[in-house]
mmCIF file of C-alpha atoms in Angstrom:
data_model
loop_
_atom_site.group_PDB
_atom_site.id
_atom_site.type_symbol
_atom_site.label_atom_id
_atom_site.label_comp_id
_atom_site.label_asym_id
_atom_site.label_seq_id
_atom_site.Cartn_x
_atom_site.Cartn_y
_atom_site.Cartn_z
ATOM 1 C CA MET A 10 6.135 2.884 24.377
ATOM 2 C CA HIS A 11 9.471 3.781 23.489
ATOM 3 C CA MET A 12 11.866 2.508 26.048
ATOM 4 C CA ALA A 13 14.792 4.088 27.305
ATOM 5 C CA ASP A 14 18.133 2.644 27.663
ATOM 6 C CA ALA A 15 17.748 3.008 31.661
ATOM 7 C CA LEU A 16 15.206 0.356 31.746
ATOM 8 C CA LEU A 17 17.360 -2.274 30.028
ATOM 9 C CA SER A 18 20.453 -4.020 31.074
ATOM 10 C CA PRO A 19 23.116 -4.550 27.956
ATOM 11 C CA ALA A 20 22.463 -8.548 28.106
ATOM 12 C CA VAL A 21 18.881 -7.959 28.052
ATOM 13 C CA ALA A 22 19.145 -5.181 25.139
ATOM 14 C CA THR A 23 21.882 -6.983 23.169
ATOM 15 C CA THR A 24 19.658 -10.450 23.204
ATOM 16 C CA LEU A 25 16.426 -8.117 21.585
ATOM 17 C CA TRP A 26 18.981 -6.272 19.164
ATOM 18 C CA ALA A 27 19.646 -9.960 17.747
ATOM 19 C CA ALA A 28 16.016 -10.716 18.033
ATOM 20 C CA SER A 29 14.870 -7.926 16.018
ATOM 21 C CA GLY A 30 18.103 -8.209 13.406
ATOM 22 C CA ALA A 31 17.232 -11.900 12.760
ATOM 23 C CA THR A 32 13.478 -10.899 12.202
ATOM 24 C CA LEU A 33 14.793 -8.529 10.097
ATOM 25 C CA GLY A 34 17.012 -10.798 8.048
ATOM 26 C CA TRP A 35 14.418 -13.110 7.653
ATOM 27 C CA CYS A 36 11.935 -9.949 6.202
ATOM 28 C CA SER A 37 14.322 -9.038 3.828
ATOM 29 C CA ARG A 38 14.475 -12.498 2.266
ATOM 30 C CA ARG A 39 10.606 -12.503 1.918
ATOM 31 C CA ILE A 40 10.599 -8.825 0.312
ATOM 32 C CA ARG A 41 13.041 -10.034 -2.524
ATOM 33 C CA SER A 42 10.374 -12.765 -3.791
ATOM 34 C CA ASP A 43 7.481 -10.365 -3.452
ATOM 35 C CA PRO A 44 5.998 -9.878 -6.536
ATOM 36 C CA ARG A 45 4.158 -6.228 -6.249
ATOM 37 C CA GLU A 46 5.612 -3.505 -8.354
ATOM 38 C CA HIS A 47 4.201 -0.667 -6.217
ATOM 39 C CA LEU A 48 5.535 -2.420 -2.388
ATOM 40 C CA VAL A 49 8.391 -0.177 -2.311
ATOM 41 C CA PRO A 50 6.762 3.591 -3.008
ATOM 42 C CA LEU A 51 3.742 2.326 -0.634
ATOM 43 C CA MET A 52 6.134 1.098 2.063
ATOM 44 C CA GLY A 53 7.931 4.744 2.055
ATOM 45 C CA VAL A 54 4.895 6.886 1.879
ATOM 46 C CA LEU A 55 3.178 4.572 4.729
ATOM 47 C CA GLY A 56 6.368 4.863 6.988
ATOM 48 C CA ALA A 57 6.468 8.929 6.604
ATOM 49 C CA PHE A 58 3.020 8.617 7.605
ATOM 50 C CA VAL A 59 3.212 6.751 10.525
ATOM 51 C CA PHE A 60 6.228 8.486 11.756
ATOM 52 C CA ALA A 61 3.845 11.829 11.475
ATOM 53 C CA ALA A 62 0.913 10.006 13.633
ATOM 54 C CA GLN A 63 3.027 8.876 15.987
ATOM 55 C CA MET A 64 3.765 12.425 16.959
ATOM 56 C CA ILE A 65 0.186 12.992 17.776
ATOM 57 C CA ASN A 66 0.280 11.665 21.562
ATOM 58 C CA PHE A 67 -4.096 11.522 22.270
ATOM 59 C CA SER A 68 -5.012 12.311 25.776
ATOM 60 C CA ILE A 69 -6.730 9.274 27.733
ATOM 61 C CA PRO A 70 -9.465 10.569 29.790
ATOM 62 C CA ALA A 71 -9.228 10.690 34.059
ATOM 63 C CA THR A 72 -5.895 9.644 33.925
ATOM 64 C CA GLY A 73 -3.392 12.379 32.946
ATOM 65 C CA SER A 74 -1.910 9.838 30.484
ATOM 66 C CA SER A 75 -1.629 9.984 26.611
ATOM 67 C CA GLY A 76 -0.662 7.390 23.971
ATOM 68 C CA HIS A 77 -0.127 7.335 20.154
ATOM 69 C CA ILE A 78 -0.884 4.808 17.733
ATOM 70 C CA GLY A 79 1.910 2.105 17.141
ATOM 71 C CA GLY A 80 1.264 1.665 13.298
ATOM 72 C CA GLY A 81 2.289 -2.109 13.124
ATOM 73 C CA LEU A 82 -1.110 -3.253 12.488
ATOM 74 C CA LEU A 83 -2.058 -0.739 9.853
ATOM 75 C CA LEU A 84 0.897 -1.478 7.931
ATOM 76 C CA SER A 85 0.531 -5.489 8.304
ATOM 77 C CA ILE A 86 -2.918 -4.749 6.893
ATOM 78 C CA LEU A 87 -1.438 -2.535 3.902
ATOM 79 C CA LEU A 88 1.775 -4.538 3.147
ATOM 80 C CA GLY A 89 1.838 -7.441 4.879
ATOM 81 C CA GLY A 90 3.912 -8.502 8.126
ATOM 82 C CA PRO A 91 7.608 -8.640 6.769
ATOM 83 C CA ALA A 92 7.262 -5.399 4.840
ATOM 84 C CA ALA A 93 5.425 -3.621 7.707
ATOM 85 C CA PHE A 94 8.142 -4.769 10.354
ATOM 86 C CA ILE A 95 10.754 -3.381 8.132
ATOM 87 C CA VAL A 96 9.029 -0.173 8.218
ATOM 88 C CA ILE A 97 8.426 0.025 11.755
ATOM 89 C CA ALA A 98 12.134 -0.502 12.444
ATOM 90 C CA SER A 99 13.108 2.361 10.260
ATOM 91 C CA VAL A 100 10.573 4.762 11.719
ATOM 92 C CA LEU A 101 12.056 3.682 15.152
ATOM 93 C CA ALA A 102 15.796 4.293 13.952
ATOM 94 C CA VAL A 103 14.535 7.846 12.703
ATOM 95 C CA GLN A 104 13.124 8.544 16.020
ATOM 96 C CA ALA A 105 15.966 7.267 18.276
ATOM 97 C CA LEU A 106 18.896 8.330 15.933
ATOM 98 C CA LEU A 107 17.629 12.424 14.901
ATOM 99 C CA PHE A 108 15.075 13.230 17.701
ATOM 100 C CA ALA A 109 16.361 11.104 21.108
ATOM 101 C CA ASP A 110 13.079 9.563 21.287
ATOM 102 C CA GLY A 111 13.480 5.790 22.218
ATOM 103 C CA GLY A 112 16.997 4.770 23.565
ATOM 104 C CA LEU A 113 20.030 3.494 21.171
ATOM 105 C CA LEU A 114 20.394 0.421 23.405
ATOM 106 C CA ALA A 115 17.013 -0.254 23.682
ATOM 107 C CA LEU A 116 16.237 0.076 19.964
ATOM 108 C CA GLY A 117 16.292 -3.678 19.660
ATOM 109 C CA ALA A 118 13.575 -4.024 21.996
ATOM 110 C CA ASN A 119 11.514 -1.143 20.872
ATOM 111 C CA ILE A 120 11.455 -2.973 17.301
ATOM 112 C CA PHE A 121 10.340 -6.083 18.666
ATOM 113 C CA ASN A 122 7.624 -4.707 21.039
ATOM 114 C CA LEU A 123 6.104 -2.429 18.565
ATOM 115 C CA GLY A 124 7.073 -4.375 15.443
ATOM 116 C CA PHE A 125 6.647 -8.380 16.268
ATOM 117 C CA PHE A 126 3.477 -8.350 18.021
ATOM 118 C CA PRO A 127 1.356 -6.593 15.707
ATOM 119 C CA CYS A 128 3.243 -7.951 12.664
ATOM 120 C CA PHE A 129 3.333 -11.674 13.306
ATOM 121 C CA VAL A 130 1.046 -12.230 16.244
ATOM 122 C CA ALA A 131 -1.900 -9.927 15.904
ATOM 123 C CA TYR A 132 -2.280 -9.218 12.110
ATOM 124 C CA PRO A 133 -1.547 -12.915 11.111
ATOM 125 C CA LEU A 134 -3.018 -14.989 14.200
ATOM 126 C CA ILE A 135 -5.634 -12.686 14.824
ATOM 127 C CA TYR A 136 -6.817 -10.199 12.587
ATOM 128 C CA ARG A 137 -6.560 -12.273 9.093
ATOM 129 C CA PRO A 138 -8.538 -15.248 10.626
ATOM 130 C CA LEU A 139 -11.527 -13.271 12.144
ATOM 131 C CA ILE A 140 -11.495 -10.883 8.983
ATOM 132 C CA ARG A 141 -12.161 -13.777 6.907
ATOM 133 C CA ARG A 142 -14.144 -15.898 8.687
ATOM 134 C CA GLY A 143 -17.390 -17.312 6.495
ATOM 135 C CA GLY A 144 -15.282 -16.255 3.595
ATOM 136 C CA THR A 145 -17.598 -13.412 2.687
ATOM 137 C CA MET A 146 -16.949 -9.688 2.558
ATOM 138 C CA PRO A 147 -16.779 -8.544 6.364
ATOM 139 C CA SER A 148 -19.261 -6.107 7.577
ATOM 140 C CA ARG A 149 -18.223 -2.577 8.627
ATOM 141 C CA LYS A 150 -19.125 -3.595 12.096
ATOM 142 C CA ARG A 151 -16.940 -6.780 11.933
ATOM 143 C CA VAL A 152 -14.086 -4.779 10.443
ATOM 144 C CA LEU A 153 -14.208 -2.325 13.557
ATOM 145 C CA ILE A 154 -14.824 -5.016 16.044
ATOM 146 C CA VAL A 155 -11.771 -7.031 14.745
ATOM 147 C CA THR A 156 -9.359 -4.132 14.001
ATOM 148 C CA ILE A 157 -9.887 -3.320 17.578
ATOM 149 C CA LEU A 158 -9.301 -6.366 18.968
ATOM 150 C CA SER A 159 -6.048 -7.048 17.040
ATOM 151 C CA ALA A 160 -4.713 -3.633 17.940
ATOM 152 C CA VAL A 161 -5.746 -4.197 21.474
ATOM 153 C CA ALA A 162 -3.974 -7.519 21.459
ATOM 154 C CA GLY A 163 -0.526 -6.099 19.592
ATOM 155 C CA LEU A 164 -0.453 -3.268 22.320
ATOM 156 C CA GLN A 165 -1.315 -5.721 25.331
ATOM 157 C CA LEU A 166 1.915 -7.982 24.359
ATOM 158 C CA GLY A 167 4.137 -4.847 23.549
ATOM 159 C CA ALA A 168 3.089 -3.592 26.875
ATOM 160 C CA LEU A 169 3.919 -7.225 28.601
ATOM 161 C CA GLY A 170 7.362 -7.093 26.911
ATOM 162 C CA VAL A 171 8.464 -3.767 28.288
ATOM 163 C CA VAL A 172 7.718 -4.901 31.679
ATOM 164 C CA VAL A 173 9.137 -8.670 31.219
ATOM 165 C CA GLU A 174 12.151 -7.286 29.745
ATOM 166 C CA THR A 175 12.561 -4.377 32.382
ATOM 167 C CA LYS A 176 12.423 -7.289 35.379
ATOM 168 C CA LEU A 177 14.755 -9.658 33.550
ATOM 169 C CA SER A 178 17.168 -6.654 33.406
ATOM 170 C CA GLY A 179 16.888 -6.143 36.873
ATOM 171 C CA ILE A 180 18.792 -2.369 36.964
ATOM 172 C CA THR A 181 15.809 -0.657 38.285
ATOM 173 C CA SER A 182 13.882 -0.456 41.217
ATOM 174 C CA LEU A 183 10.429 -0.931 39.424
ATOM 175 C CA PRO A 184 7.911 -3.476 41.298
ATOM 176 C CA TRP A 185 7.082 -6.090 39.022
ATOM 177 C CA GLY A 186 3.033 -6.492 40.035
ATOM 178 C CA THR A 187 2.631 -2.679 40.493
ATOM 179 C CA PHE A 188 4.259 -1.840 37.138
ATOM 180 C CA LEU A 189 2.541 -4.466 35.211
ATOM 181 C CA ALA A 190 -0.909 -3.300 36.943
ATOM 182 C CA LEU A 191 -0.310 0.314 35.151
ATOM 183 C CA MET A 192 1.150 -1.069 31.677
ATOM 184 C CA LEU A 193 -1.664 -3.221 30.511
ATOM 185 C CA PRO A 194 -4.566 -0.932 31.487
ATOM 186 C CA ILE A 195 -3.132 2.259 30.032
ATOM 187 C CA HIS A 196 -2.412 0.426 26.999
ATOM 188 C CA LEU A 197 -5.544 -1.339 26.522
ATOM 189 C CA ALA A 198 -6.964 2.191 26.527
ATOM 190 C CA ILE A 199 -4.454 3.089 23.834
ATOM 191 C CA GLY A 200 -5.121 -0.018 21.769
ATOM 192 C CA VAL A 201 -8.931 0.602 21.621
ATOM 193 C CA VAL A 202 -8.189 4.088 20.110
ATOM 194 C CA GLU A 203 -5.423 2.693 17.963
ATOM 195 C CA GLY A 204 -7.985 0.217 16.455
ATOM 196 C CA LEU A 205 -10.439 2.919 15.911
ATOM 197 C CA ALA A 206 -7.962 5.188 14.006
ATOM 198 C CA THR A 207 -6.770 2.019 11.913
ATOM 199 C CA ALA A 208 -10.313 0.913 10.952
ATOM 200 C CA VAL A 209 -10.590 4.721 9.931
ATOM 201 C CA VAL A 210 -7.678 4.962 7.578
ATOM 202 C CA ILE A 211 -8.547 1.381 6.335
ATOM 203 C CA ALA A 212 -12.079 2.292 5.303
ATOM 204 C CA PHE A 213 -10.719 5.323 3.706
ATOM 205 C CA LEU A 214 -8.227 3.626 1.818
ATOM 206 C CA SER A 215 -10.314 1.064 0.512
ATOM 207 C CA LYS A 216 -12.650 3.310 -1.288
ATOM 208 C CA ALA A 217 -9.959 4.292 -3.489
ATOM 209 C CA ARG A 218 -8.283 1.040 -4.109
ATOM 210 C CA PRO A 219 -10.195 -1.936 -2.241
ATOM 211 C CA ASP A 220 -7.442 -4.418 -3.468
ATOM 212 C CA LEU A 221 -4.724 -3.205 -1.579
ATOM 213 C CA VAL A 222 -6.448 -3.614 1.940
ATOM 214 C CA ASP A 223 -5.313 -6.978 3.268
ATOM 215 C CA ALA A 224 -3.807 -7.728 -0.498
ATOM 216 C CA GLY A 225 -0.432 -8.131 1.840
ATOM 217 C CA ALA A 226 1.423 -10.699 3.158
ATOM 218 C CA GLU A 227 1.065 -13.910 0.851
ATOM 219 C CA THR A 228 -1.044 -12.537 -1.966
ATOM 220 C CA VAL A 229 -0.668 -11.070 -5.111
ATOM 221 C CA ALA A 230 -4.532 -9.616 -5.555
ATOM 222 C CA SER A 231 -3.305 -6.321 -6.319
ATOM 223 C CA GLN A 232 -1.055 -6.923 -9.285
ATOM 224 C CA GLY A 233 -3.458 -6.455 -12.122
ATOM 225 C CA ALA A 234 -5.104 -3.294 -10.848
ATOM 226 C CA GLY A 235 -2.519 -1.091 -11.978
ATOM 227 C CA PHE A 236 0.024 1.292 -10.109
ATOM 228 C CA PRO A 237 -1.668 2.968 -6.879
ATOM 229 C CA THR A 238 -0.609 6.337 -7.721
ATOM 230 C CA ARG A 239 -3.850 8.032 -6.111
ATOM 231 C CA VAL A 240 -3.230 6.317 -2.857
ATOM 232 C CA ILE A 241 0.356 7.087 -2.473
ATOM 233 C CA THR A 242 -0.378 10.474 -3.533
ATOM 234 C CA ILE A 243 -3.177 10.930 -0.634
ATOM 235 C CA VAL A 244 -0.815 9.061 1.985
ATOM 236 C CA GLY A 245 2.082 11.432 1.103
ATOM 237 C CA ILE A 246 -0.378 14.414 1.524
ATOM 238 C CA LEU A 247 -1.732 12.963 4.788
ATOM 239 C CA ALA A 248 1.721 12.664 6.213
ATOM 240 C CA ALA A 249 2.920 16.017 5.220
ATOM 241 C CA LEU A 250 -0.331 17.564 6.830
ATOM 242 C CA THR A 251 0.036 15.596 9.878
ATOM 243 C CA ALA A 252 3.607 16.226 10.637
ATOM 244 C CA GLY A 253 3.107 19.767 9.851
ATOM 245 C CA VAL A 254 0.071 20.936 11.220
ATOM 246 C CA LEU A 255 -1.842 18.174 13.418
ATOM 247 C CA SER A 256 1.269 17.365 15.385
ATOM 248 C CA TRP A 257 0.854 20.654 17.213
ATOM 249 C CA PHE A 258 -2.346 19.169 18.440
ATOM 250 C CA ALA A 259 -0.663 16.471 20.290
ATOM 251 C CA SER A 260 -1.200 16.224 24.109
ATOM 252 C CA PRO A 261 1.368 17.233 26.301
ATOM 253 C CA HIS A 262 0.600 14.599 28.967
ATOM 254 C CA PRO A 263 2.943 11.858 29.641
ATOM 255 C CA ASP A 264 2.872 8.241 27.218
ATOM 256 C CA GLY A 265 1.530 5.400 28.894
ATOM 257 C CA LEU A 266 4.984 3.901 29.559
ATOM 258 C CA GLU A 267 6.248 7.765 31.414
ATOM 259 C CA TRP A 268 3.102 7.475 33.222
ATOM 260 C CA SER A 269 3.400 4.079 34.635
ATOM 261 C CA ILE A 270 6.580 4.850 35.836
ATOM 262 C CA SER A 271 5.801 8.139 36.823
ATOM 263 C CA ARG A 272 2.999 6.661 39.259
ATOM 264 C CA ILE A 273 5.628 4.598 40.881
ATOM 265 C CA THR A 274 8.517 7.047 41.296
ATOM 266 C CA GLY A 275 7.097 10.255 40.800
ATOM 267 C CA LYS A 276 8.777 11.086 37.740
ATOM 268 C CA ALA A 277 8.506 10.001 33.917
ATOM 269 C CA GLU A 278 12.042 8.862 33.795
ATOM 270 C CA VAL A 279 14.163 6.730 35.628
ATOM 271 C CA ASP A 280 17.780 7.337 36.044
ATOM 272 C CA GLU A 281 20.069 6.650 33.264
ATOM 273 C CA GLY A 282 22.066 3.524 33.401
ATOM 274 C CA ALA A 283 25.477 3.678 34.910
ATOM 275 C CA THR A 284 27.375 1.138 32.634
ATOM 276 C CA ALA A 285 29.633 1.960 30.361
ATOM 277 C CA ALA A 286 27.419 0.938 27.522
ATOM 278 C CA HIS A 287 24.734 3.028 28.692
ATOM 279 C CA GLN A 288 26.837 5.930 28.817
ATOM 280 C CA VAL A 289 28.980 5.630 25.716
ATOM 281 C CA LEU A 290 25.436 5.081 23.766
ATOM 282 C CA ALA A 291 24.035 8.038 25.644
ATOM 283 C CA GLN A 292 26.575 10.420 24.536
ATOM 284 C CA LEU A 293 26.548 8.948 20.826
ATOM 285 C CA GLN A 294 22.602 9.762 20.914
ATOM 286 C CA ARG A 295 23.274 13.248 22.278
ATOM 287 C CA GLN A 296 25.953 14.283 19.485
ATOM 288 C CA ALA A 297 23.592 12.188 16.854
ATOM 289 C CA ALA A 298 20.139 14.033 17.737
ATOM 290 C CA LEU A 299 19.974 17.070 15.522
ATOM 291 C CA LEU A 300 16.305 17.504 16.596
ATOM 292 C CA PRO A 301 16.014 16.419 20.125
ATOM 293 C CA ASP A 302 12.301 16.157 21.695
ATOM 294 C CA TYR A 303 11.286 17.262 18.054
ATOM 295 C CA LYS A 304 12.421 20.584 18.404
ATOM 296 C CA PRO A 305 16.051 22.310 16.688
ATOM 297 C CA ALA A 306 18.530 21.927 19.424
ATOM 298 C CA SER A 307 19.771 24.849 20.831
ATOM 299 C CA GLY A 308 23.157 23.753 22.586
ATOM 300 C CA GLU A 309 22.574 23.156 26.359
ATOM 301 C CA GLU A 310 18.507 22.660 25.706
ATOM 302 C CA LYS A 311 19.031 19.095 24.565
ATOM 303 C CA THR A 312 17.056 16.632 26.444
ATOM 304 C CA SER A 313 18.292 13.599 27.697
ATOM 305 C CA PRO A 314 17.990 10.545 25.563
ATOM 306 C CA GLY A 315 15.632 7.857 26.057
ATOM 307 C CA ASN A 316 11.866 9.375 25.810
ATOM 308 C CA ALA A 317 11.194 12.672 24.661
ATOM 309 C CA GLY A 318 10.550 15.072 27.690
ATOM 310 C CA GLU A 319 7.823 17.687 28.220
ATOM 311 C CA SER A 320 8.347 21.314 29.437
ATOM 312 C CA ALA A 321 6.186 23.835 31.452
ATOM 313 C CA ALA A 322 5.527 25.665 28.094
ATOM 314 C CA ASP A 323 4.057 22.880 26.418
ATOM 315 C CA GLU A 324 1.939 22.205 29.219
ATOM 316 C CA ALA A 325 0.700 26.179 28.899
ATOM 317 C CA ALA A 326 -0.371 26.172 25.502
ATOM 318 C CA TRP A 327 -2.260 23.782 23.420
ATOM 319 C CA PRO A 328 -2.355 23.566 20.530
ATOM 320 C CA ALA A 329 1.148 24.079 20.754
ATOM 321 C CA VAL A 330 1.493 26.136 17.166
ATOM 322 C CA ASP A 331 5.354 25.745 16.606
ATOM 323 C CA ALA A 332 7.281 26.036 13.393
ATOM 324 C CA GLY A 333 9.974 24.223 15.036
ATOM 325 C CA THR A 334 7.887 21.011 15.470
ATOM 326 C CA SER A 335 6.556 21.356 12.120
ATOM 327 C CA LEU A 336 10.064 21.475 10.602
ATOM 328 C CA ALA A 337 10.888 18.253 12.797
ATOM 329 C CA GLY A 338 7.815 16.602 11.974
ATOM 330 C CA VAL A 339 8.135 17.014 8.337
ATOM 331 C CA LEU A 340 12.177 16.518 8.172
ATOM 332 C CA GLY A 341 11.558 13.507 10.190
ATOM 333 C CA ALA A 342 8.677 11.826 7.718
ATOM 334 C CA ALA A 343 10.985 12.758 5.230
ATOM 335 C CA ALA A 344 14.067 11.014 6.340
ATOM 336 C CA THR A 345 11.627 8.116 6.841
ATOM 337 C CA LEU A 346 10.339 8.312 3.715
ATOM 338 C CA LEU A 347 14.135 8.346 2.293
ATOM 339 C CA LEU A 348 15.441 5.754 4.427
ATOM 340 C CA VAL A 349 12.702 2.899 3.828
ATOM 341 C CA SER A 350 12.881 3.582 0.120
ATOM 342 C CA ALA A 351 16.096 3.388 -0.068
ATOM 343 C CA ILE A 352 16.148 -0.398 2.068
ATOM 344 C CA GLY A 353 13.459 -0.958 -0.219
ATOM 345 C CA TYR A 354 14.857 -0.932 -3.315
ATOM 346 C CA LEU A 355 18.164 -2.128 -2.311
ATOM 347 C CA LEU A 356 16.335 -5.435 -1.348
ATOM 348 C CA ARG A 357 13.974 -5.532 -4.429
ATOM 349 C CA PRO A 358 15.232 -7.873 -7.393
ATOM 350 C CA ARG A 359 16.353 -6.229 -10.515
ATOM 351 C CA ARG A 360 14.201 -7.383 -12.892
ATOM 352 C CA ARG A 361 16.084 -8.381 -16.365
ATOM 353 C CA ARG A 362 14.746 -6.544 -19.419
ATOM 354 C CA THR A 363 13.854 -8.351 -22.002
ATOM 355 C CA PRO A 364 15.951 -7.252 -25.233
ATOM 356 C CA PRO A 365 13.885 -6.113 -28.075
ATOM 357 C CA ARG A 366 12.703 -8.386 -31.329
ATOM 358 C CA THR A 367 14.620 -7.805 -34.407
#
């Protein structure tokens, strides 16, 4: 659901940049007052894991489409909404700058659609109230149902956001009703899969450290349980494995947004925007993207920025065992880890050392 620049007018894109920027500023203030000692390392490895997981598109049966997890709900459950939003924004920034996945003009919209709705709507207004209803420990069945419901809600709102933002921009010929009728059902299916995947990850991590699950926003339940070294190590290993090996098994089919556009126009992308802002940012992205389409750049073979494309060779071989893809995945996960960690440590208050007694 990474929007390309060609879907957005500069006015709408700038508005969403401002909205995402303001939300990031508020989240930064919240992070400064968060007392959890393990927050920054956990943010870093989870950011790397979500980056890697987003490389794996899964096929949606009988549609010719695919999808990938957004990760906002998973991050919110483990970190709380403010920290999760910062991590999602970092993942999307790395994808846009290094891999030309999602446009630079559209980056604010992508952060808002993939970050705001799961972190500040689905998680606090659906997941937490339903998971805590009755004040008793939720059963596995209840956790599964609530997680799927929350993931679906977050993705449906994000898909709706894409359609509304495209309509308000008014620079494409995509018909509003048809675009909406395609986007919502396909992202409903993607949301169900994301909910299942999130529930599995949460169940796995809860066995190692149950205090970390939903110990995010407004709680300090995990403070007295010690530093979660084991969990951080496990998530880091999973991130490397996912980026380096499991990424070979990504579906070659277009994602939900590309599929919806192709059903209307016959191709997975709309024409690039013609304004000066579109052209300047497109050229900047082409120059900045060291690994376009998650492969080492090779001169003229760079793909156009916006959404990562697909080649005929990709469709011919599955799994696509490719050292270049593995390298791109590992480097991207590492870049996300470093970016999130740097942001986290800059935001965290520096604790004063207590002078030794004499």
